[in-house]
Amino acid sequence: MALWLVRAGRHGEHEKQFLDEGRVYLTWKGLSRDLGELETKKQLRAVLEEVHPKAPKGRISNNAGQIWAFAKRIEPGDWIVLPSKHKPAIHVAEVKGGYTFVPDAPNPFYHYREVTWIAEDIPRSNFDQDLLYSFGAFMTVCQISRNDAESRVREMAKQNWK
């Protein structure tokens, strides 16, 4: 099992949709290709270079790592933390399904994973500062593993988020 950070848009603009639909989306604008068909990160980089031909190589590599994690590394049973941009709270979900691609979905909602929200609106103040630093990572999608984060968050769930 793993603990992942997934953001709901740069300004949290997709947060309500994530919570209401029981899904976390990979909201990369214009990325309307089925990532499940890709076998390597090199193939993903080629797709990203095609979709964003003027993007710097460093950005392509960074985005490829995040997108690959969403499509290929997150597994059912893993947990996701979604820091709210609208209030001082954290939402936590368990991943229920594999990667899903919907070609006719509205942009940017082509890619998602089904989740069950375990808890919503957990006060940030309930989390130790080192976890909050990890949840504040610059990335949109990343695994949170530093300082035994996953087992600590799972233990918090057992203790009613204390």
mmCIF file of N, CA and C in Angstrom, residues 3 62 100 105 117 123 125 146:
data_model
loop_
_atom_site.group_PDB
_atom_site.id
_atom_site.type_symbol
_atom_site.label_atom_id
_atom_site.label_comp_id
_atom_site.label_asym_id
_atom_site.label_seq_id
_atom_site.Cartn_x
_atom_site.Cartn_y
_atom_site.Cartn_z
ATOM 1 N N LEU A 3 0.726 5.890 0.041
ATOM 2 C CA LEU A 3 0.004 7.134 0.286
ATOM 3 C C LEU A 3 0.405 8.105 -0.813
ATOM 4 N N ASN A 62 9.179 16.235 -15.727
ATOM 5 C CA ASN A 62 8.462 16.352 -14.453
ATOM 6 C C ASN A 62 7.015 15.894 -14.610
ATOM 7 N N THR A 100 -8.809 4.798 -15.387
ATOM 8 C CA THR A 100 -9.892 4.801 -16.369
ATOM 9 C C THR A 100 -9.715 5.993 -17.295
ATOM 10 N N ALA A 105 -14.964 12.557 -22.545
ATOM 11 C CA ALA A 105 -15.174 13.391 -21.357
ATOM 12 C C ALA A 105 -14.792 14.834 -21.678
ATOM 13 N N TRP A 117 -14.190 8.209 -0.267
ATOM 14 C CA TRP A 117 -13.680 9.202 0.673
ATOM 15 C C TRP A 117 -13.823 8.644 2.084
ATOM 16 N N PRO A 123 -9.161 18.713 9.991
ATOM 17 C CA PRO A 123 -8.401 19.952 10.193
ATOM 18 C C PRO A 123 -6.900 19.740 9.981
ATOM 19 N N SER A 125 -4.654 21.155 11.407
ATOM 20 C CA SER A 125 -4.004 21.203 12.721
ATOM 21 C C SER A 125 -3.895 19.818 13.368
ATOM 22 N N ARG A 146 7.993 9.915 2.986
ATOM 23 C CA ARG A 146 8.947 10.396 3.978
ATOM 24 C C ARG A 146 8.387 10.279 5.392
#
